[in-house]
Coordinates of C-alpha atoms in Angstrom, one line a residue:
Chain A
X9 CA 15.9 -4.1 -8.2
X10 CA 14.8 -3.1 -11.6
X11 CA 15.3 0.6 -12.5
X12 CA 11.6 0.9 -13.5
X13 CA 8.8 -1.5 -12.7
X14 CA 5.3 -0.6 -14.0
X15 CA 2.5 -2.7 -12.9
X16 CA -1.0 -2.6 -14.3
X17 CA -0.8 0.9 -15.5
X18 CA -4.2 2.4 -16.3
X19 CA -4.5 5.9 -17.6
X20 CA -8.0 6.9 -18.3
X21 CA -9.6 10.2 -19.4
X22 CA -13.0 11.3 -18.5
X23 CA -14.7 12.7 -21.6
X24 CA -18.3 14.0 -22.1
X25 CA -19.1 10.7 -24.0
X26 CA -17.5 8.2 -21.8
X27 CA -14.3 7.1 -20.3
X28 CA -11.4 6.8 -22.7
X29 CA -9.1 4.0 -21.6
X30 CA -5.9 5.3 -23.3
X31 CA -3.7 2.9 -21.3
X32 CA -5.4 -0.2 -20.0
X33 CA -3.4 -2.5 -17.9
X34 CA 0.2 -2.2 -19.1
X35 CA 3.0 -3.7 -17.1
X36 CA 6.8 -3.8 -17.9
X37 CA 10.2 -3.6 -16.4
X38 CA 13.4 -1.9 -17.3
X39 CA 17.0 -2.5 -16.0
X40 CA 19.6 0.2 -15.5
X41 CA 21.1 1.5 -18.8
X42 CA 18.6 -0.6 -20.9
X43 CA 17.1 0.7 -24.1
X44 CA 13.5 -0.3 -24.6
X45 CA 11.5 0.7 -27.7
X46 CA 7.8 1.2 -27.5
X47 CA 6.1 0.8 -30.9
X48 CA 2.6 0.9 -32.2
X49 CA 0.2 2.9 -34.4
X50 CA -0.9 6.5 -33.5
X51 CA -3.4 6.5 -30.7
X52 CA -2.3 3.2 -29.3
X53 CA -1.3 4.7 -25.9
X54 CA 2.5 5.0 -26.3
X55 CA 2.8 8.7 -25.5
X56 CA 0.2 8.5 -22.7
X57 CA 2.2 5.7 -21.2
X58 CA 5.4 7.9 -21.4
X59 CA 3.6 11.0 -20.0
X60 CA 2.0 8.9 -17.2
X61 CA 5.5 7.9 -16.0
X62 CA 6.4 11.6 -15.3
X63 CA 2.8 12.3 -14.3
X64 CA 2.5 14.9 -17.0
X65 CA -1.1 13.9 -17.5
X66 CA -3.5 16.6 -16.5
X67 CA -5.7 15.3 -13.7
X68 CA -8.6 15.7 -14.1
X69 CA -9.6 14.8 -16.8
X70 CA -7.0 12.1 -16.6
X71 CA -6.6 9.5 -14.0
X72 CA -3.5 7.3 -13.5
X73 CA -3.9 4.1 -11.6
X74 CA -1.6 1.1 -11.0
X75 CA 2.0 1.4 -9.8
X76 CA 5.1 3.0 -11.3
X77 CA 8.1 2.0 -9.3
X78 CA 11.2 3.9 -10.0
X79 CA 14.1 2.5 -8.0
X80 CA 11.6 0.9 -5.6
X81 CA 9.6 4.1 -5.0
X82 CA 6.0 4.3 -6.3
X83 CA 5.9 7.6 -8.3
X84 CA 2.2 7.6 -8.1
X85 CA 2.3 8.0 -4.4
X86 CA 4.7 10.9 -4.3
X87 CA 3.5 14.4 -3.4
X88 CA 3.6 17.1 -6.2
X89 CA 6.7 18.5 -4.6
X90 CA 8.6 15.2 -4.4
X91 CA 7.5 14.5 -8.0
X92 CA 9.0 17.7 -9.2
X93 CA 12.3 16.6 -7.8
X94 CA 12.1 13.5 -9.9
X95 CA 11.3 15.3 -13.2
X96 CA 14.2 16.6 -15.1
X97 CA 16.6 15.1 -12.5
X98 CA 16.1 11.4 -12.2
X99 CA 13.8 11.0 -15.2
X100 CA 13.7 13.4 -18.1
X101 CA 11.9 13.6 -21.4
X102 CA 12.4 14.7 -24.9
X103 CA 9.3 15.3 -27.1
X104 CA 8.4 14.9 -30.6
X105 CA 8.1 18.5 -31.7
X106 CA 11.4 20.4 -31.4
X107 CA 9.9 23.4 -33.1
X108 CA 7.4 24.0 -30.3
X109 CA 8.9 22.2 -27.3
X110 CA 11.3 25.1 -26.4
X111 CA 9.9 28.3 -25.0
X112 CA 10.2 30.9 -27.8
X113 CA 10.7 33.9 -25.5
X114 CA 13.5 32.6 -23.3
X115 CA 17.1 32.2 -24.4
X116 CA 18.7 28.8 -24.9
X117 CA 21.0 29.4 -22.0
X118 CA 18.1 30.3 -19.7
X119 CA 16.2 27.1 -20.6
X120 CA 19.3 24.9 -20.2
X121 CA 20.6 26.5 -17.0
X122 CA 17.1 26.5 -15.5
X123 CA 17.0 22.7 -15.2
X124 CA 20.4 22.7 -13.5
X125 CA 19.4 25.5 -11.1
X126 CA 16.1 23.7 -10.2
X127 CA 17.9 20.5 -9.1
X128 CA 21.4 21.4 -8.2
X129 CA 22.8 24.2 -6.1
X130 CA 24.8 26.0 -8.7
X131 CA 25.3 29.7 -9.2
X132 CA 24.2 31.3 -12.4
X133 CA 27.7 31.5 -13.6
X134 CA 28.3 27.8 -12.9
X135 CA 25.0 27.0 -14.6
X136 CA 26.2 28.9 -17.7
X137 CA 29.5 27.0 -17.8
X138 CA 27.6 23.7 -17.4
X139 CA 25.2 24.8 -20.2
X140 CA 28.1 25.5 -22.5
X141 CA 29.6 22.1 -21.7
X142 CA 26.2 20.4 -22.4
X143 CA 25.8 22.2 -25.8
X144 CA 29.3 21.1 -26.8
X145 CA 28.4 17.6 -25.7
X146 CA 25.4 17.4 -28.0
X147 CA 27.5 18.8 -30.9
X148 CA 26.4 22.4 -31.2
X149 CA 29.2 24.6 -32.6
X150 CA 29.9 28.0 -31.0
X151 CA 28.2 26.8 -27.8
X152 CA 28.9 30.0 -25.9
X153 CA 27.3 32.3 -28.4
X154 CA 24.2 30.0 -28.6
X155 CA 23.4 30.6 -25.0
X156 CA 22.2 34.0 -25.7
X157 CA 20.1 32.9 -28.8
X158 CA 16.4 32.3 -28.9
X159 CA 15.0 29.0 -30.2
X160 CA 13.6 30.6 -33.5
X161 CA 17.3 31.3 -34.4
X162 CA 18.1 27.5 -34.5
X163 CA 17.2 24.8 -37.0
X164 CA 14.9 21.9 -36.1
X165 CA 17.8 19.5 -35.6
X166 CA 19.7 22.0 -33.5
X167 CA 16.6 22.6 -31.3
X168 CA 16.3 18.8 -30.8
X169 CA 19.9 18.8 -29.7
X170 CA 19.2 21.6 -27.2
X171 CA 16.2 19.5 -25.9
X172 CA 18.6 16.6 -25.5
X173 CA 21.1 18.8 -23.8
X174 CA 18.4 20.0 -21.3
X175 CA 17.2 16.5 -20.7
X176 CA 20.6 15.1 -19.9
X177 CA 21.9 18.1 -18.0
X178 CA 21.2 16.6 -14.6
X179 CA 22.4 13.2 -15.6
X180 CA 19.2 11.3 -15.3
X181 CA 18.8 7.6 -14.8
X182 CA 16.0 7.4 -17.3
X183 CA 15.4 9.3 -20.4
X184 CA 12.1 9.1 -22.1
X185 CA 12.2 10.0 -25.8
X186 CA 8.8 10.5 -27.3
X187 CA 9.3 10.2 -31.1
X188 CA 12.4 12.3 -30.9
X189 CA 13.1 12.1 -34.6
X190 CA 9.7 12.0 -36.2
X191 CA 9.6 15.7 -37.1
X192 CA 13.1 15.8 -38.5
X193 CA 14.7 15.2 -41.9
X194 CA 16.1 11.8 -42.5
X195 CA 19.7 12.8 -42.5
X196 CA 19.2 14.8 -39.2
X197 CA 17.3 11.8 -37.8
X198 CA 20.4 9.7 -38.2
X199 CA 22.5 12.3 -36.5
X200 CA 20.2 12.6 -33.6
X201 CA 19.9 8.8 -33.1
X202 CA 23.8 8.6 -33.2
X203 CA 24.0 11.3 -30.7
X204 CA 21.5 9.5 -28.4
X205 CA 23.5 6.3 -28.6
X206 CA 26.7 8.1 -28.0
X207 CA 25.4 10.0 -25.0
X208 CA 23.7 6.9 -23.5
X209 CA 27.2 5.4 -23.4
X210 CA 28.6 8.5 -21.8
X211 CA 25.8 9.3 -19.3
X212 CA 24.6 5.8 -18.7
X213 CA 20.9 6.5 -18.7
X214 CA 18.3 3.9 -19.6
X215 CA 16.1 5.0 -22.5
X216 CA 12.5 4.4 -23.3
X217 CA 12.2 5.2 -27.0
X218 CA 8.8 5.7 -28.4
X219 CA 8.5 5.5 -32.1
X220 CA 6.6 4.1 -35.0
X221 CA 9.6 3.8 -37.1
X222 CA 10.7 0.1 -37.0
X223 CA 14.0 1.0 -38.7
X224 CA 15.0 3.1 -35.6
X225 CA 14.0 0.3 -33.3
X226 CA 16.3 -2.1 -35.0
X227 CA 19.1 0.5 -34.8
X228 CA 19.0 1.4 -31.2
X229 CA 16.8 -0.7 -29.0
X230 CA 17.6 -3.8 -27.0
X231 CA 14.1 -4.8 -26.1
X232 CA 10.8 -3.9 -27.8
X233 CA 7.3 -3.5 -26.5
X234 CA 4.5 -3.5 -29.0
X235 CA 1.4 -1.6 -27.9
X236 CA -2.1 -1.8 -29.4
X237 CA -5.3 0.0 -28.2
X238 CA -3.8 0.9 -24.8
X239 CA -2.4 -2.5 -24.1
X240 CA 0.9 -4.4 -24.5
X241 CA 0.4 -7.0 -27.0
X242 CA 4.0 -8.3 -27.5
X243 CA 7.4 -7.9 -25.9
X244 CA 10.7 -9.4 -26.9
X245 CA 14.4 -8.8 -27.3
X246 CA 14.9 -6.9 -30.5
X247 CA 16.4 -9.6 -32.7
X248 CA 13.7 -12.1 -31.6
X249 CA 11.0 -9.7 -32.5
X250 CA 12.4 -8.9 -35.8
X251 CA 13.2 -12.5 -36.7
X252 CA 9.9 -14.1 -35.4
X253 CA 7.2 -11.6 -34.6
X254 CA 4.5 -13.6 -32.9
X255 CA 1.5 -11.3 -32.6
X256 CA -0.5 -10.8 -35.9
X257 CA -0.4 -7.0 -35.2
X258 CA 3.3 -7.0 -35.0
X259 CA 3.5 -9.1 -38.2
X260 CA 1.2 -6.6 -39.7
X261 CA 3.4 -3.7 -38.7
X262 CA 6.4 -5.3 -40.4
X263 CA 4.3 -6.0 -43.5
X264 CA 3.5 -2.3 -43.7
X265 CA 7.2 -1.1 -43.9
X266 CA 8.2 -0.1 -47.4
X267 CA 11.5 -1.6 -48.6
X268 CA 13.9 0.8 -50.2
X269 CA 14.0 0.3 -53.9
X270 CA 11.5 -2.5 -54.1
X271 CA 9.5 -0.9 -56.8
X272 CA 12.7 -0.2 -58.9
X273 CA 13.5 -4.0 -58.7
X274 CA 10.3 -4.6 -60.5
X275 CA 8.7 -5.9 -57.3
X276 CA 5.5 -4.0 -57.6
X277 CA 3.7 -5.7 -54.7
X278 CA 1.4 -3.5 -52.7
X279 CA 2.4 -2.7 -49.1
X280 CA 0.5 -4.9 -46.8
X281 CA -1.7 -2.7 -44.8
X282 CA -3.5 -3.6 -41.7
X283 CA -7.2 -3.1 -42.5
X284 CA -9.5 -1.0 -40.3
X285 CA -8.7 1.3 -37.4
X286 CA -7.8 1.1 -33.8
X287 CA -11.2 0.4 -32.0
X288 CA -12.7 3.1 -29.8
X289 CA -11.2 3.0 -26.3
X290 CA -14.4 4.3 -24.9
X291 CA -16.1 0.9 -24.9
X292 CA -15.0 -2.2 -23.0
X293 CA -13.6 -4.6 -25.5
X294 CA -14.4 -8.3 -24.7
X295 CA -12.2 -10.7 -26.5
X296 CA -8.9 -9.9 -28.2
X297 CA -8.4 -6.2 -28.8
X298 CA -7.1 -6.9 -32.3
X299 CA -9.8 -9.4 -33.3
X300 CA -11.7 -6.8 -35.5
X301 CA -8.7 -6.3 -37.7
X302 CA -7.0 -9.7 -37.5
X303 CA -7.2 -11.9 -40.6
X304 CA -7.0 -15.1 -38.6
X305 CA -9.4 -14.2 -35.9
X306 CA -11.8 -16.9 -34.8
X307 CA -14.9 -17.0 -32.4
X308 CA -12.5 -17.7 -29.6
X309 CA -10.6 -14.4 -30.3
X310 CA -13.9 -12.6 -30.3
X311 CA -15.1 -14.1 -27.0
X312 CA -12.1 -14.3 -24.7
X313 CA -9.1 -12.0 -24.4
X314 CA -5.8 -13.8 -24.7
X315 CA -3.4 -13.3 -21.8
X316 CA 0.2 -12.2 -22.3
X317 CA 2.0 -15.5 -22.4
X318 CA 5.7 -16.5 -22.6
X319 CA 5.9 -17.8 -26.1
X320 CA 9.7 -18.3 -26.1
X321 CA 12.4 -17.3 -23.6
X322 CA 12.0 -13.5 -23.0
X323 CA 9.3 -13.3 -25.6
X324 CA 5.8 -12.4 -24.5
X325 CA 2.7 -12.2 -26.8
X326 CA -1.0 -11.9 -26.2
X327 CA -2.5 -14.1 -29.0
X328 CA -4.3 -17.4 -28.7
X329 CA -2.7 -18.7 -31.9
X330 CA 0.8 -17.4 -31.7
X331 CA 3.2 -20.3 -32.0
X332 CA 4.8 -21.4 -28.8
X333 CA 8.4 -22.5 -28.7
X334 CA 9.2 -25.4 -26.5
X335 CA 10.6 -23.6 -23.4
X336 CA 13.7 -25.1 -22.1
X337 CA 12.8 -26.7 -18.8
Chain B
X1 CA 16.6 47.8 -31.6
X2 CA 17.6 51.5 -31.0
X3 CA 17.0 52.2 -34.6
X4 CA 13.6 50.6 -34.4
X5 CA 12.6 52.8 -31.4
X6 CA 13.9 55.9 -33.2
X7 CA 11.9 55.1 -36.3
X8 CA 8.8 54.7 -34.1
X9 CA 9.4 58.0 -32.5
X10 CA 9.8 59.7 -35.8
X11 CA 6.5 58.0 -37.0
X12 CA 4.6 59.7 -34.2
X13 CA 5.2 63.1 -35.8
X14 CA 2.8 62.8 -38.7
X15 CA 0.3 61.2 -36.3
X16 CA 0.5 64.2 -34.0
X17 CA 0.3 66.6 -37.0
X18 CA -3.0 65.0 -38.1
X19 CA -4.4 65.1 -34.6
X20 CA -3.4 68.8 -34.4
X21 CA -5.2 69.5 -37.6
X22 CA -8.3 67.7 -36.4
X23 CA -8.2 69.5 -33.1
X24 CA -7.8 72.9 -34.8
X25 CA -10.7 72.1 -37.1
X26 CA -13.0 71.5 -34.1
X27 CA -13.4 75.2 -33.9
X28 CA -15.0 75.2 -37.3
X29 CA -16.9 72.0 -37.1
X30 CA -18.4 72.7 -33.6
X31 CA -21.7 74.6 -33.6
X32 CA -21.8 77.9 -31.8
X33 CA -19.8 81.0 -32.3
X34 CA -17.1 81.7 -29.6
X35 CA -17.1 85.3 -30.3
X36 CA -20.8 85.5 -29.5
X37 CA -20.2 83.5 -26.3
X38 CA -17.6 85.9 -25.2
X39 CA -19.6 88.9 -26.1
X40 CA -22.5 87.7 -24.0
X41 CA -26.3 87.7 -24.7
X42 CA -26.7 91.5 -24.7
X43 CA -24.0 92.3 -27.2
X44 CA -24.7 94.0 -30.5
X45 CA -23.6 92.4 -33.8
X46 CA -20.9 95.1 -34.1
X47 CA -19.4 94.1 -30.7
X48 CA -19.4 90.4 -31.8
X49 CA -17.7 91.3 -35.0
X50 CA -15.0 93.3 -33.1
X51 CA -14.3 90.4 -30.8
X52 CA -14.1 88.0 -33.7
X53 CA -11.5 90.2 -35.4
X54 CA -9.6 90.5 -32.1
X55 CA -9.5 86.8 -31.9
X56 CA -8.3 86.6 -35.4
X57 CA -11.3 84.5 -36.4
X58 CA -11.8 86.4 -39.6
X59 CA -8.4 85.3 -41.2
X60 CA -8.2 82.3 -43.5
X61 CA -8.0 78.8 -42.0
X62 CA -4.6 77.8 -43.3
X63 CA -2.8 80.9 -42.0
X64 CA -4.4 80.5 -38.7
X65 CA -3.6 76.9 -38.5
X66 CA 0.1 77.7 -39.4
X67 CA 0.3 80.3 -36.7
X68 CA -1.4 78.1 -34.2
X69 CA 0.9 75.1 -34.9
X70 CA 4.0 77.3 -34.7
X71 CA 2.9 78.5 -31.2
X72 CA 2.1 75.0 -30.1
X73 CA 5.7 73.9 -31.0
X74 CA 6.8 76.6 -28.5
X75 CA 4.5 75.1 -25.9
X76 CA 2.1 78.1 -26.3
X77 CA -1.4 76.7 -26.4
X78 CA -3.0 80.1 -26.6
X79 CA -5.0 82.1 -24.1
X80 CA -8.2 81.0 -22.4
X81 CA -11.2 83.0 -23.7
X82 CA -12.8 82.9 -20.3
X83 CA -10.1 83.4 -17.8
X84 CA -7.7 85.2 -20.0
X85 CA -4.9 83.1 -18.6
X86 CA -2.5 81.1 -20.9
X87 CA -3.8 77.6 -21.6
X88 CA -0.4 76.1 -20.9
X89 CA -0.4 77.5 -17.4
X90 CA -4.0 76.3 -16.8
X91 CA -3.1 72.8 -17.9
X92 CA 0.2 72.6 -15.9
X93 CA -1.7 73.7 -12.8
X94 CA -4.2 70.8 -13.2
X95 CA -1.8 68.2 -14.6
X96 CA -0.4 66.7 -11.3
X97 CA -3.7 65.4 -9.9
X98 CA -4.8 63.8 -13.1
X99 CA -1.4 62.3 -13.8
X100 CA -1.2 60.9 -10.3
X101 CA -4.6 59.5 -10.5
X102 CA -3.8 57.7 -13.8
X103 CA -0.5 56.4 -12.8
X104 CA -1.8 55.0 -9.5
X105 CA -4.7 53.5 -11.3
X106 CA -2.5 52.0 -14.0
X107 CA -0.2 50.4 -11.4
X108 CA -3.0 49.2 -9.1
X109 CA -5.0 47.7 -12.0
X110 CA -2.1 45.9 -13.5
X111 CA -1.0 44.4 -10.1
X112 CA -4.5 43.2 -9.4
X113 CA -5.7 42.2 -12.9
X114 CA -2.7 40.3 -14.2
X115 CA -2.5 37.8 -11.3
X116 CA -6.2 37.5 -11.3
X117 CA -6.2 36.5 -15.0
X118 CA -3.3 34.1 -14.5
X119 CA -5.0 32.4 -11.6
X120 CA -8.3 32.2 -13.4
X121 CA -6.6 30.6 -16.4
X122 CA -4.7 28.1 -14.2
X123 CA -7.9 27.2 -12.4
X124 CA -10.0 27.3 -15.5
X125 CA -13.4 25.8 -15.2
X126 CA -13.3 25.6 -11.3
X127 CA -15.3 27.9 -9.0
X128 CA -12.2 30.0 -8.4
X129 CA -12.2 30.8 -12.2
X130 CA -15.9 31.5 -12.3
X131 CA -15.8 33.7 -9.2
X132 CA -13.0 35.8 -10.5
X133 CA -14.6 36.2 -14.0
X134 CA -18.0 37.0 -12.4
X135 CA -16.2 39.7 -10.5
X136 CA -14.7 41.0 -13.8
X137 CA -18.1 41.1 -15.4
X138 CA -19.4 43.1 -12.5
X139 CA -16.5 45.5 -12.7
X140 CA -17.3 45.9 -16.4
X141 CA -20.9 46.6 -16.0
X142 CA -21.1 49.0 -13.1
X143 CA -20.4 52.6 -14.1
X144 CA -17.5 54.5 -12.5
X145 CA -19.7 57.0 -10.6
X146 CA -21.7 54.3 -8.9
X147 CA -18.6 52.4 -7.8
X148 CA -17.0 55.7 -6.7
X149 CA -20.0 56.7 -4.5
X150 CA -20.3 53.2 -3.0
X151 CA -16.5 53.1 -2.2
X152 CA -16.7 56.5 -0.7
X153 CA -19.7 55.7 1.4
X154 CA -18.3 52.3 2.7
X155 CA -14.5 53.0 3.1
X156 CA -14.5 56.8 3.7
X157 CA -17.8 57.6 5.6
X158 CA -18.6 54.3 7.4
X159 CA -15.1 52.8 8.0
X160 CA -13.2 56.0 7.9
X161 CA -10.2 54.3 6.3
X162 CA -9.6 56.9 3.6
X163 CA -10.5 60.6 3.0
X164 CA -13.9 61.2 1.3
X165 CA -12.6 63.4 -1.3
X166 CA -10.0 65.9 -2.3
X167 CA -6.4 65.8 -3.4
X168 CA -3.1 66.3 -1.5
X169 CA -0.1 67.1 -3.8
X170 CA 2.8 64.7 -3.8
X171 CA 5.0 67.5 -2.3
X172 CA 3.0 67.1 0.9
X173 CA 4.3 63.6 1.3
X174 CA 3.8 60.2 -0.2
X175 CA 1.3 58.6 2.1
X176 CA -1.1 61.6 2.3
X177 CA -0.9 61.8 -1.4
X178 CA -1.6 58.0 -2.0
X179 CA -4.3 58.0 0.7
X180 CA -6.4 60.4 -1.3
X181 CA -5.9 58.5 -4.5
X182 CA -6.7 54.9 -3.4
X183 CA -10.5 55.1 -3.7
X184 CA -10.6 57.1 -6.9
X185 CA -8.0 54.7 -8.4
X186 CA -10.1 51.7 -7.5
X187 CA -13.3 53.3 -8.9
X188 CA -11.6 54.3 -12.1
X189 CA -9.7 51.0 -12.3
X190 CA -12.7 48.7 -12.1
X191 CA -13.4 48.5 -15.8
X192 CA -9.7 48.5 -16.6
X193 CA -9.1 45.6 -14.2
X194 CA -12.0 43.7 -15.7
X195 CA -10.7 44.2 -19.2
X196 CA -7.1 43.2 -18.4
X197 CA -8.1 40.2 -16.3
X198 CA -10.2 38.8 -19.1
X199 CA -7.5 39.3 -21.8
X200 CA -4.9 37.8 -19.4
X201 CA -7.1 34.7 -18.8
X202 CA -7.7 34.2 -22.5
X203 CA -4.2 34.6 -23.6
X204 CA -2.9 32.4 -20.7
X205 CA -5.3 29.7 -21.5
X206 CA -4.0 29.5 -25.0
X207 CA -0.4 29.5 -23.9
X208 CA -0.9 26.9 -21.2
X209 CA -1.8 24.4 -24.0
X210 CA 1.6 24.8 -25.7
X211 CA 4.2 22.1 -25.8
X212 CA 6.9 24.3 -24.1
X213 CA 4.7 24.4 -21.0
X214 CA 4.8 20.6 -20.9
X215 CA 8.6 20.8 -21.4
X216 CA 8.8 23.2 -18.4
X217 CA 6.8 20.8 -16.3
X218 CA 8.9 17.9 -17.4
X219 CA 12.0 19.7 -16.1
X220 CA 10.5 19.8 -12.6
X221 CA 9.6 23.4 -12.6
X222 CA 7.0 24.5 -10.0
X223 CA 3.6 25.8 -10.7
X224 CA 4.3 29.5 -10.1
X225 CA 7.5 29.4 -12.2
X226 CA 5.5 27.8 -15.1
X227 CA 2.7 30.4 -14.8
X228 CA 4.6 33.6 -14.2
X229 CA 7.8 33.0 -16.1
X230 CA 7.2 30.5 -18.9
X231 CA 3.6 31.2 -19.6
X232 CA 3.1 34.9 -18.8
X233 CA 6.0 36.1 -20.9
X234 CA 4.4 34.4 -23.9
X235 CA 0.9 35.6 -23.1
X236 CA 2.1 39.1 -22.6
X237 CA 1.7 40.7 -26.0
X238 CA -2.1 40.8 -26.0
X239 CA -2.1 41.9 -22.4
X240 CA 0.3 44.8 -23.0
X241 CA -1.8 45.7 -26.1
X242 CA -5.0 46.0 -24.1
X243 CA -3.2 47.9 -21.2
X244 CA -2.2 50.5 -23.9
X245 CA -5.6 50.6 -25.5
X246 CA -7.3 50.9 -22.1
X247 CA -5.4 54.1 -21.3
X248 CA -8.1 55.8 -23.4
X249 CA -10.7 54.3 -21.0
X250 CA -8.7 55.9 -18.1
X251 CA -8.6 59.3 -19.8
X252 CA -12.4 59.3 -20.3
X253 CA -13.0 57.8 -16.8
X254 CA -10.7 60.3 -15.1
X255 CA -13.1 63.2 -16.0
X256 CA -16.0 61.4 -14.2
X257 CA -13.9 60.2 -11.3
X258 CA -12.4 63.6 -10.6
X259 CA -15.9 65.0 -10.3
X260 CA -17.0 62.3 -7.9
X261 CA -14.0 62.7 -5.7
X262 CA -13.7 66.5 -6.1
X263 CA -10.1 66.2 -7.5
X264 CA -9.0 69.5 -9.0
X265 CA -7.5 67.9 -12.1
X266 CA -7.7 68.2 -15.9
X267 CA -11.1 66.5 -15.9
X268 CA -12.7 69.4 -14.1
X269 CA -10.9 71.9 -16.3
X270 CA -12.2 69.9 -19.4
X271 CA -15.8 70.0 -18.2
X272 CA -15.6 73.7 -17.4
X273 CA -14.0 74.5 -20.7
X274 CA -16.7 72.6 -22.7
X275 CA -19.6 74.2 -20.7
X276 CA -18.0 77.6 -21.6
X277 CA -17.1 76.8 -25.1
X278 CA -13.5 77.9 -24.2
X279 CA -12.0 76.5 -27.4
X280 CA -8.3 77.2 -26.8
X281 CA -8.6 75.2 -23.5
X282 CA -10.4 72.4 -25.1
X283 CA -7.9 72.2 -27.9
X284 CA -5.0 72.2 -25.5
X285 CA -6.5 69.3 -23.5
X286 CA -7.5 67.2 -26.4
X287 CA -4.0 67.7 -27.9
X288 CA -2.4 66.7 -24.6
X289 CA -4.6 63.6 -24.1
X290 CA -3.8 62.6 -27.7
X291 CA -0.1 63.0 -27.1
X292 CA -0.3 60.8 -23.9
X293 CA -2.2 58.1 -25.9
X294 CA 0.3 58.2 -28.8
X295 CA 3.2 58.0 -26.3
X296 CA 1.6 55.1 -24.4
X297 CA 1.1 53.2 -27.7
X298 CA 4.8 54.0 -28.6
X299 CA 5.8 52.4 -25.3
X300 CA 3.6 49.4 -26.0
X301 CA 5.3 48.9 -29.3
X302 CA 8.8 49.1 -27.7
X303 CA 7.6 46.7 -24.9
X304 CA 6.6 44.1 -27.6
X305 CA 10.1 43.8 -28.8
X306 CA 11.4 43.3 -25.3
X307 CA 8.9 40.7 -24.6
X308 CA 9.1 38.7 -27.8
X309 CA 12.4 38.2 -29.5
X310 CA 10.6 37.1 -32.7
X311 CA 9.1 40.5 -33.1
X312 CA 11.4 42.7 -35.4
X313 CA 10.3 45.4 -37.6

């Protein structure tokens, strides 16, 4: 049984001027201990997908449909109370903004111990001891003193470490990291990523890593899912995706990554940008969602939506023209 | 922390000094001659002049202010022109009912208004929210004396749940004391409840949008824990502020409420003193109310630092 199996996930938001289909029919699976990266531009539905898994979407105006099976149980069918037992315990989450994700008026120790006390029968003293242990694990010096400190007394990197400690304190099976390093300095980013890799080995949690930084993807992910306009457009093991991206959107993303030192080497080529913007998700899109921005779009693309197809072993892409490898029979 | 509290206490001294100067000047600013009032309508100008001298009203402002201040520091607020009794004694006699009314109103209002605002914010946009806020608007717009008479009519005369009016001292027992204060406290608290509930709702609405609320939810925290622990503590600074400011409302409202419910408190004393132009009594009461207000705001300042660790002066 896969750890997580999502089928035809649809997260829609009712707005005054129509329904916003933020996530529109996304399906994927994850095994135990696997690391899946979800990439795409801003507004392509990555975060909404992540928040939908933990049902953190406010309903209404949001509405989640489809199925999210976690170890065989459909999370969308659980009561609020049952769902609370999953959050922070079986599945936990780290967010993009370490500056604002911690409660400014509660101590670090309180916020860390709270998760333990919500899900496990531990006394306050035990919770404190475990909190110190977790802070040490995420590499925070003077852990004991930090328990009594408030978030504003910590740096951004430290706060994200605290967030990780909170997320991992109940040893979840799945950790969802929504752009965990975007708001941090580059050097701190590397530290946090190393920490996540290290802890993954220790705790054994599967990770969904949401990012728009392809460098991070190459570094930590095993499999990559590319999202565009609320849909999955490509999915492949990381080496395959980096070697032969098959969807024009994925190719566009790679083209838009600056190469370190390229301008110094006299190579003054412009970064290849993807023209245009993500289409409005409030109208039904017929044809390929990427057709309006795709250089090689034809009438076929504009009229019929390409299905996700196996283009090579383990490599899915939704494009009429993506080259197909001869699949071993 | 302690140093901060000490500094704040010291800072109230010049505030009170300015208040004292203002209160003292009232005698000069206000129209009417107290000596003439005491002398009565049939007095000759010589009699009035004699009384004026006797009161020391003919001496220069500064020397009289100095003497007056010195006496105040010794808790001597002077002598009532009308009854001839020391003002301090008059005030102390009337202090308990008013203080009781204000404390009960304060506690009652906060315990009703804060949960009301929190629930309205949680259920924002639903009929629960609209109902609670409509109630708040009502509480804001109906005057104290109307609410007072309606409450007395329904709950005292018709239902006979509470006494119609009067006051029982605390020394006669807690329940008899409280019984007499419930209706006046609700009447007086209406505006206050409406004010606190609206501010609580607005402040909570903003806090509930914050990232750390989503974090709390992602940990598996229940709705009440999110609302009353994670959100309310963050939303508390404006709420505490308005509670402090609202004490002024209570002081003004207490005067009216006391006459509606025939409570022998400072409100009645104030009205009587104003009607009789009994300046020493008026000065004493204004000074006392100012002191209460200054102390409440001092408490508010101290509570800020307890609520939000980022506030340091």
